[in-house]
Amino acid sequence: MNRKSNSYRIILSGGGTGGHIYPAIAIANELKMRFPDAEFLFVGAKDRMEMEKVPHAGYEIKGLWISGFQRKLTLKNLMFPFKLISSLWNARKIIKSFKPDIAIGTGGFASGPLLQVAASNNIPCLIQEQNSYPGITNKILAKKTKKICVAYDGLERFFPKDKIIKTGNPVRQGLLGVEDKTVEAKDAFDLKHGKHTLLVLGGSLGARRVNELIEKELDFLDTQNVQIIWQCGKLYYQQYKIYGNTKNVQVYEFLNNMDLAYAAADIVISRAGASSVSELCIVGKPVIFIPSPNVAEDHQTKNAMAIVNKNAALLIKEEDLEADFENKFSQLIASSEKQKELGENIKKLALVNATKDIVDEVEKLLKG
């Protein structure tokens, strides 16, 4: 690059869910530390949560009119060709006016058109694939991308082997060292120190089936000497907040202090989105994964199985919750040895330097 390193222009795209947005923000933050005078621009999908979360993190964002392609015939699908043409046209205008030195994609609808246009303009592109089974956008982009940063082994089935670098997924830096904050965390949440603490996570929007399970099992969990931090999500908070008034249950729409929530937890129940899995590896607590079956290629089950196969977590499929939950949970809560074993094994899978390693690859491309 002939541009001075202090004035790089960096464009990033990732969105739709927190799992695509937070890695993009983590990468931007690390790049900003290395190149304080660099200029950043995010590109997202117009009506998705990145349009709120990215400005909140201090970055400018432009929105494209784009959404995913449903697998059945719907009105949305009939609109898809028009949205794609519109978003490619607008991505072209954004690239032409911003003139980026590099384009970085972390998945989500908007990253497809943006990186497609960037690559066709000979701008070096890097994609970060969070899942053990890539989505269609990244599979298409892989051909035109210089580097592909991944979090799991075995992705040469989908991507050119010579482009793959195993870095792990970027996570919030505050999650390092949560094991030293247990007492402080339980005090912050006003929890009892002699009780087991269960942390329930359903993602930023919430998980309907996980919430239904917890509601149904509240009496059972009470018999297990458990207190609950229940993050039920934005879509479900109004429905479940009434349980926050009962003893030993705290209900939250969203948890801002994730480090303290993890530190307070003895056991975690979680979906198996890529970012959640990566965070839970770093945190090193015993986990019961309940993967969402409603995601492309059932990738949450594949993410969870990559951990379960190393004896580092438990998994209960949604269809088996009625039959298996009480049995599996009571066995886990009764065995401090099993809790310790799962916690130690999942921690071994953590890739704590992911953000730094990804940005090292970005830097090589910038200086290349």
Short mmCIF file of C-alpha atoms in Angstrom, two decimals:
data_model
loop_
_atom_site.label_atom_id
_atom_site.label_comp_id
_atom_site.label_asym_id
_atom_site.label_seq_id
_atom_site.Cartn_x
_atom_site.Cartn_y
_atom_site.Cartn_z
CA MET A 1 0.00 0.00 0.00
CA ASN A 2 1.30 3.42 -0.81
CA ARG A 3 -0.89 5.17 1.74
CA LYS A 4 0.75 6.11 5.02
CA SER A 5 -0.07 3.64 7.79
CA ASN A 6 -1.50 6.37 9.98
CA SER A 7 -4.25 7.19 7.47
CA TYR A 8 -5.61 3.79 6.46
CA ARG A 9 -9.26 3.65 5.51
CA ILE A 10 -10.90 0.48 6.79
CA ILE A 11 -14.39 -0.75 5.93
CA LEU A 12 -16.09 -3.48 7.97
CA SER A 13 -19.34 -5.34 7.53
CA GLY A 14 -21.06 -7.74 9.87
CA GLY A 15 -24.55 -7.85 11.28
CA GLY A 16 -27.96 -9.34 11.72
CA THR A 17 -27.10 -10.75 15.14
CA GLY A 18 -24.74 -9.89 17.98
CA GLY A 19 -22.63 -12.85 16.84
CA HIS A 20 -21.65 -10.97 13.68
CA ILE A 21 -21.61 -7.42 15.11
CA TYR A 22 -19.45 -7.79 18.23
CA PRO A 23 -16.54 -9.54 16.42
CA ALA A 24 -16.51 -6.70 13.85
CA ILE A 25 -16.45 -4.08 16.63
CA ALA A 26 -13.68 -6.00 18.49
CA ILE A 27 -11.57 -6.07 15.30
CA ALA A 28 -12.16 -2.33 14.71
CA ASN A 29 -11.19 -1.51 18.31
CA GLU A 30 -7.90 -3.44 18.00
CA LEU A 31 -7.13 -1.77 14.65
CA LYS A 32 -7.86 1.65 16.17
CA MET A 33 -5.33 0.96 18.94
CA ARG A 34 -2.68 0.12 16.34
CA PHE A 35 -3.59 2.86 13.86
CA PRO A 36 -5.10 5.75 15.86
CA ASP A 37 -5.49 7.94 12.77
CA ALA A 38 -7.19 5.32 10.61
CA GLU A 39 -10.71 6.02 9.34
CA PHE A 40 -13.43 3.41 9.86
CA LEU A 41 -16.76 2.82 8.20
CA PHE A 42 -19.22 0.00 8.95
CA VAL A 43 -21.82 -1.24 6.50
CA GLY A 44 -24.88 -3.11 7.76
CA ALA A 45 -28.42 -4.11 6.84
CA LYS A 46 -30.80 -1.17 7.18
CA ASP A 47 -33.34 -2.55 9.67
CA ARG A 48 -31.05 -4.78 11.76
CA MET A 49 -29.51 -4.30 15.21
CA GLU A 50 -26.08 -3.20 13.89
CA MET A 51 -27.64 0.18 12.99
CA GLU A 52 -27.99 0.80 16.74
CA LYS A 53 -25.06 -1.17 18.22
CA VAL A 54 -22.28 0.15 15.94
CA PRO A 55 -22.88 3.90 16.58
CA HIS A 56 -23.17 3.01 20.28
CA ALA A 57 -19.60 1.64 20.00
CA GLY A 58 -18.46 4.92 18.44
CA TYR A 59 -18.33 4.09 14.72
CA GLU A 60 -20.16 5.43 11.68
CA ILE A 61 -22.40 2.97 9.81
CA LYS A 62 -24.25 3.01 6.49
CA GLY A 63 -27.20 0.68 5.85
CA LEU A 64 -27.99 -1.41 2.77
CA TRP A 65 -31.48 -2.62 1.82
CA ILE A 66 -30.77 -6.35 2.10
CA SER A 67 -32.08 -9.43 3.88
CA GLY A 68 -31.51 -13.16 3.81
CA PHE A 69 -32.92 -15.56 1.23
CA GLN A 70 -35.65 -17.74 2.77
CA ARG A 71 -35.78 -21.38 1.68
CA LYS A 72 -39.49 -21.26 0.85
CA LEU A 73 -41.55 -19.14 -1.51
CA THR A 74 -42.47 -15.95 0.35
CA LEU A 75 -43.05 -12.31 -0.51
CA LYS A 76 -39.63 -11.61 1.02
CA ASN A 77 -38.05 -13.97 -1.51
CA LEU A 78 -39.76 -12.25 -4.42
CA MET A 79 -38.18 -9.00 -3.17
CA PHE A 80 -34.73 -10.57 -2.81
CA PRO A 81 -33.44 -9.89 -6.40
CA PHE A 82 -34.45 -6.21 -6.08
CA LYS A 83 -32.79 -5.93 -2.68
CA LEU A 84 -29.62 -7.56 -4.01
CA ILE A 85 -29.41 -5.20 -7.01
CA SER A 86 -30.08 -2.20 -4.74
CA SER A 87 -27.46 -3.26 -2.18
CA LEU A 88 -24.79 -3.97 -4.85
CA TRP A 89 -25.49 -0.53 -6.39
CA ASN A 90 -25.22 1.21 -2.98
CA ALA A 91 -22.17 -0.83 -1.94
CA ARG A 92 -20.50 0.38 -5.16
CA LYS A 93 -21.30 4.00 -4.26
CA ILE A 94 -19.96 3.52 -0.70
CA ILE A 95 -16.71 1.89 -1.93
CA LYS A 96 -16.21 4.59 -4.56
CA SER A 97 -16.65 7.44 -2.10
CA PHE A 98 -14.84 5.93 0.94
CA LYS A 99 -11.94 4.37 -1.04
CA PRO A 100 -11.02 1.71 1.55
CA ASP A 101 -7.57 0.10 1.78
CA ILE A 102 -9.15 -3.12 3.05
CA ALA A 103 -12.59 -4.67 3.51
CA ILE A 104 -13.34 -6.98 6.46
CA GLY A 105 -16.45 -9.16 6.68
CA THR A 106 -17.68 -10.99 9.78
CA GLY A 107 -20.83 -12.48 8.26
CA GLY A 108 -24.44 -11.36 7.96
CA PHE A 109 -26.50 -10.20 5.00
CA ALA A 110 -24.74 -6.92 4.22
CA SER A 111 -21.21 -8.35 4.11
CA GLY A 112 -22.02 -10.26 0.89
CA PRO A 113 -22.67 -7.32 -1.45
CA LEU A 114 -20.05 -5.12 0.22
CA LEU A 115 -17.15 -7.58 -0.05
CA GLN A 116 -18.26 -8.69 -3.52
CA VAL A 117 -17.93 -5.10 -4.74
CA ALA A 118 -14.68 -4.48 -2.80
CA ALA A 119 -13.03 -7.61 -4.28
CA SER A 120 -14.12 -6.69 -7.82
CA ASN A 121 -12.37 -3.32 -7.26
CA ASN A 122 -9.14 -5.13 -6.26
CA ILE A 123 -9.43 -4.09 -2.61
CA PRO A 124 -7.92 -6.83 -0.41
CA CYS A 125 -10.63 -8.61 1.59
CA LEU A 126 -10.53 -10.69 4.77
CA ILE A 127 -13.45 -12.67 6.13
CA GLN A 128 -13.86 -14.03 9.62
CA GLU A 129 -15.98 -17.20 9.81
CA GLN A 130 -17.24 -17.77 13.34
CA ASN A 131 -19.01 -21.10 12.89
CA SER A 132 -17.91 -24.69 12.43
CA TYR A 133 -20.19 -24.77 9.38
CA PRO A 134 -19.99 -21.63 7.22
CA GLY A 135 -22.98 -19.72 5.91
CA ILE A 136 -23.66 -19.28 2.22
CA THR A 137 -22.37 -15.67 2.13
CA ASN A 138 -18.86 -16.62 3.26
CA LYS A 139 -18.79 -19.70 1.03
CA ILE A 140 -19.42 -17.46 -1.99
CA LEU A 141 -16.97 -14.75 -0.84
CA ALA A 142 -14.16 -17.25 -0.12
CA LYS A 143 -13.13 -17.43 -3.78
CA LYS A 144 -12.40 -13.68 -3.94
CA THR A 145 -10.99 -13.18 -0.45
CA LYS A 146 -7.27 -13.04 0.43
CA LYS A 147 -7.52 -14.47 3.97
CA ILE A 148 -10.14 -16.45 5.89
CA CYS A 149 -9.84 -16.43 9.69
CA VAL A 150 -11.65 -19.38 11.30
CA ALA A 151 -12.42 -20.68 14.78
CA TYR A 152 -12.74 -24.42 14.13
CA ASP A 153 -10.72 -27.19 12.51
CA GLY A 154 -11.82 -28.90 9.30
CA LEU A 155 -12.97 -25.86 7.31
CA GLU A 156 -10.83 -26.79 4.30
CA ARG A 157 -13.96 -28.76 3.26
CA PHE A 158 -15.52 -25.38 2.41
CA PHE A 159 -12.66 -22.93 1.86
CA PRO A 160 -9.35 -22.94 -0.06
CA LYS A 161 -6.83 -24.43 2.36
CA ASP A 162 -4.06 -21.89 1.58
CA LYS A 163 -6.28 -18.96 2.68
CA ILE A 164 -7.34 -20.39 6.08
CA ILE A 165 -5.82 -19.16 9.34
CA LYS A 166 -7.17 -20.58 12.61
CA THR A 167 -7.44 -17.62 14.95
CA GLY A 168 -10.61 -18.23 16.98
CA ASN A 169 -13.44 -15.73 17.39
CA PRO A 170 -12.98 -12.22 18.81
CA VAL A 171 -14.54 -11.88 22.26
CA ARG A 172 -14.94 -9.06 24.77
CA GLN A 173 -11.59 -8.59 26.50
CA GLY A 174 -13.26 -8.12 29.89
CA LEU A 175 -13.99 -11.86 29.97
CA LEU A 176 -10.37 -12.77 30.64
CA GLY A 177 -9.82 -13.60 34.31
CA VAL A 178 -13.47 -13.84 35.41
CA GLU A 179 -12.52 -16.62 37.85
CA ASP A 180 -10.98 -13.97 40.11
CA LYS A 181 -14.23 -11.99 40.33
CA THR A 182 -16.67 -14.56 41.76
CA VAL A 183 -17.21 -12.92 45.17
CA GLU A 184 -17.44 -9.42 43.69
CA ALA A 185 -19.86 -10.69 41.00
CA LYS A 186 -22.22 -12.45 43.42
CA ASP A 187 -22.30 -9.30 45.54
CA ALA A 188 -22.98 -7.14 42.47
CA PHE A 189 -26.01 -9.30 41.60
CA ASP A 190 -27.01 -9.53 45.28
CA LEU A 191 -26.76 -13.33 45.20
CA LYS A 192 -26.41 -15.73 48.12
CA HIS A 193 -22.90 -17.20 48.45
CA GLY A 194 -24.05 -20.63 49.68
CA LYS A 195 -26.31 -21.34 46.68
CA HIS A 196 -25.57 -22.60 43.16
CA THR A 197 -25.97 -19.86 40.54
CA LEU A 198 -27.42 -20.73 37.12
CA LEU A 199 -26.89 -18.27 34.27
CA VAL A 200 -29.37 -18.64 31.39
CA LEU A 201 -28.44 -17.02 28.06
CA GLY A 202 -30.66 -16.87 25.00
CA GLY A 203 -28.78 -14.35 22.85
CA SER A 204 -29.53 -10.64 22.51
CA LEU A 205 -33.04 -11.15 21.09
CA GLY A 206 -33.84 -14.15 23.29
CA ALA A 207 -34.63 -17.82 22.71
CA ARG A 208 -38.32 -18.79 22.92
CA ARG A 209 -37.82 -22.48 23.71
CA VAL A 210 -35.13 -21.82 26.36
CA ASN A 211 -37.41 -19.28 28.06
CA GLU A 212 -40.34 -21.73 28.02
CA LEU A 213 -38.12 -24.38 29.59
CA ILE A 214 -36.94 -22.13 32.44
CA GLU A 215 -40.50 -20.94 33.15
CA LYS A 216 -41.72 -24.56 33.34
CA GLU A 217 -38.76 -25.72 35.49
CA LEU A 218 -38.67 -22.89 38.07
CA ASP A 219 -40.10 -25.09 40.82
CA PHE A 220 -37.72 -27.95 39.96
CA LEU A 221 -34.72 -25.56 39.96
CA ASP A 222 -35.81 -24.26 43.36
CA THR A 223 -35.57 -27.82 44.73
CA GLN A 224 -31.96 -27.96 43.42
CA ASN A 225 -30.85 -25.05 45.66
CA VAL A 226 -30.35 -22.85 42.61
CA GLN A 227 -30.59 -19.08 42.13
CA ILE A 228 -31.01 -17.83 38.56
CA ILE A 229 -29.72 -14.97 36.43
CA TRP A 230 -32.07 -15.24 33.44
CA GLN A 231 -31.32 -13.19 30.33
CA CYS A 232 -34.56 -13.72 28.43
CA GLY A 233 -33.89 -11.28 25.56
CA LYS A 234 -35.51 -8.22 24.06
CA LEU A 235 -38.41 -10.07 22.39
CA TYR A 236 -39.53 -11.83 25.58
CA TYR A 237 -38.76 -9.47 28.46
CA GLN A 238 -42.31 -8.15 28.89
CA GLN A 239 -43.60 -11.72 29.08
CA TYR A 240 -41.11 -13.04 31.65
CA LYS A 241 -40.17 -10.04 33.80
CA ILE A 242 -42.86 -11.00 36.38
CA TYR A 243 -40.63 -13.86 37.54
CA GLY A 244 -37.97 -11.34 38.54
CA ASN A 245 -40.09 -10.59 41.60
CA THR A 246 -39.86 -14.17 42.89
CA LYS A 247 -37.17 -15.36 45.28
CA ASN A 248 -33.90 -16.55 43.76
CA VAL A 249 -34.79 -15.41 40.21
CA GLN A 250 -33.50 -12.30 38.43
CA VAL A 251 -34.80 -11.58 34.92
CA TYR A 252 -32.96 -9.31 32.46
CA GLU A 253 -33.68 -8.17 28.92
CA PHE A 254 -29.94 -7.78 28.30
CA LEU A 255 -26.85 -8.12 30.48
CA ASN A 256 -24.42 -5.22 30.16
CA ASN A 257 -21.85 -6.64 32.61
CA MET A 258 -21.27 -10.01 30.97
CA ASP A 259 -17.96 -10.49 32.79
CA LEU A 260 -19.74 -10.29 36.18
CA ALA A 261 -22.62 -12.50 34.99
CA TYR A 262 -20.16 -15.20 33.92
CA ALA A 263 -18.10 -14.77 37.09
CA ALA A 264 -21.20 -15.24 39.28
CA ALA A 265 -22.30 -18.40 37.45
CA ASP A 266 -21.63 -21.96 38.59
CA ILE A 267 -23.45 -23.48 35.61
CA VAL A 268 -24.50 -21.89 32.29
CA ILE A 269 -27.38 -22.81 29.98
CA SER A 270 -26.82 -21.27 26.55
CA ARG A 271 -27.63 -21.33 22.87
CA ALA A 272 -24.63 -22.36 20.73
CA GLY A 273 -24.05 -19.37 18.48
CA ALA A 274 -20.38 -19.04 17.57
CA SER A 275 -19.64 -15.99 19.72
CA SER A 276 -21.35 -17.53 22.76
CA VAL A 277 -19.35 -20.74 22.36
CA SER A 278 -16.08 -18.80 22.08
CA GLU A 279 -16.90 -16.71 25.17
CA LEU A 280 -17.84 -19.80 27.17
CA CYS A 281 -14.51 -21.45 26.30
CA ILE A 282 -12.65 -18.44 27.72
CA VAL A 283 -14.87 -18.30 30.82
CA GLY A 284 -14.36 -22.01 31.58
CA LYS A 285 -17.67 -22.79 33.37
CA PRO A 286 -19.70 -26.02 32.97
CA VAL A 287 -22.23 -25.50 30.16
CA ILE A 288 -25.42 -27.13 28.96
CA PHE A 289 -25.92 -26.16 25.31
CA ILE A 290 -29.45 -26.04 23.88
CA PRO A 291 -28.73 -25.28 20.20
CA SER A 292 -31.29 -23.45 18.09
CA PRO A 293 -32.56 -25.81 15.38
CA ASN A 294 -33.85 -22.82 13.36
CA VAL A 295 -30.54 -21.59 11.92
CA ALA A 296 -28.97 -22.22 8.52
CA GLU A 297 -27.40 -25.68 8.14
CA ASP A 298 -28.17 -26.39 11.83
CA HIS A 299 -24.78 -24.80 12.56
CA GLN A 300 -25.47 -24.28 16.29
CA THR A 301 -25.70 -28.04 16.82
CA LYS A 302 -22.43 -28.44 14.90
CA ASN A 303 -20.77 -25.71 17.02
CA ALA A 304 -21.92 -27.38 20.23
CA MET A 305 -20.91 -30.89 19.11
CA ALA A 306 -17.37 -29.66 18.44
CA ILE A 307 -17.19 -28.91 22.22
CA VAL A 308 -19.23 -31.89 23.44
CA ASN A 309 -17.03 -34.34 21.50
CA LYS A 310 -14.07 -33.16 23.60
CA ASN A 311 -15.98 -33.89 26.84
CA ALA A 312 -16.14 -30.15 27.48
CA ALA A 313 -19.90 -29.48 27.65
CA LEU A 314 -23.32 -31.15 27.70
CA LEU A 315 -25.91 -30.83 24.95
CA ILE A 316 -29.69 -31.25 25.06
CA LYS A 317 -31.60 -30.89 21.80
CA GLU A 318 -34.84 -28.88 21.96
CA GLU A 319 -36.87 -31.98 21.10
CA ASP A 320 -35.33 -33.84 24.09
CA LEU A 321 -35.83 -31.16 26.75
CA GLU A 322 -38.99 -32.70 28.22
CA ALA A 323 -37.36 -36.10 28.61
CA ASP A 324 -33.78 -35.17 29.52
CA PHE A 325 -33.50 -31.77 31.18
CA GLU A 326 -34.29 -32.55 34.83
CA ASN A 327 -32.22 -35.72 34.78
CA LYS A 328 -29.13 -34.16 33.18
CA PHE A 329 -29.31 -30.98 35.25
CA SER A 330 -29.71 -32.73 38.60
CA GLN A 331 -26.80 -35.09 37.80
CA LEU A 332 -24.56 -32.13 36.92
CA ILE A 333 -25.51 -30.02 39.95
CA ALA A 334 -24.92 -33.01 42.26
CA SER A 335 -21.40 -33.70 40.92
CA SER A 336 -18.76 -31.08 41.67
CA GLU A 337 -16.25 -33.42 39.93
CA LYS A 338 -18.23 -33.34 36.67
CA GLN A 339 -18.59 -29.55 36.90
CA LYS A 340 -14.83 -29.20 37.42
CA GLU A 341 -14.03 -31.57 34.55
CA LEU A 342 -16.31 -29.77 32.06
CA GLY A 343 -15.01 -26.35 33.15
CA GLU A 344 -11.36 -27.36 32.78
CA ASN A 345 -11.91 -29.10 29.42
CA ILE A 346 -13.81 -26.22 27.81
CA LYS A 347 -11.15 -23.74 28.96
CA LYS A 348 -8.49 -25.77 27.09
CA LEU A 349 -10.33 -24.99 23.85
CA ALA A 350 -10.17 -21.20 24.32
CA LEU A 351 -8.29 -19.12 21.74
CA VAL A 352 -7.72 -16.01 23.82
CA ASN A 353 -5.67 -14.01 21.30
CA ALA A 354 -8.20 -14.23 18.47
CA THR A 355 -8.73 -10.48 17.95
CA LYS A 356 -5.00 -9.75 17.97
CA ASP A 357 -4.26 -12.65 15.59
CA ILE A 358 -6.96 -11.55 13.13
CA VAL A 359 -5.67 -7.98 13.18
CA ASP A 360 -2.12 -9.28 12.55
CA GLU A 361 -3.49 -10.76 9.30
CA VAL A 362 -5.27 -7.48 8.47
CA GLU A 363 -2.02 -5.61 9.06
CA LYS A 364 -0.11 -7.94 6.69
CA LEU A 365 -2.66 -7.25 3.98
CA LEU A 366 -2.51 -3.49 4.58
CA LYS A 367 1.26 -3.49 4.36
CA GLY A 368 1.36 -6.02 1.52
#
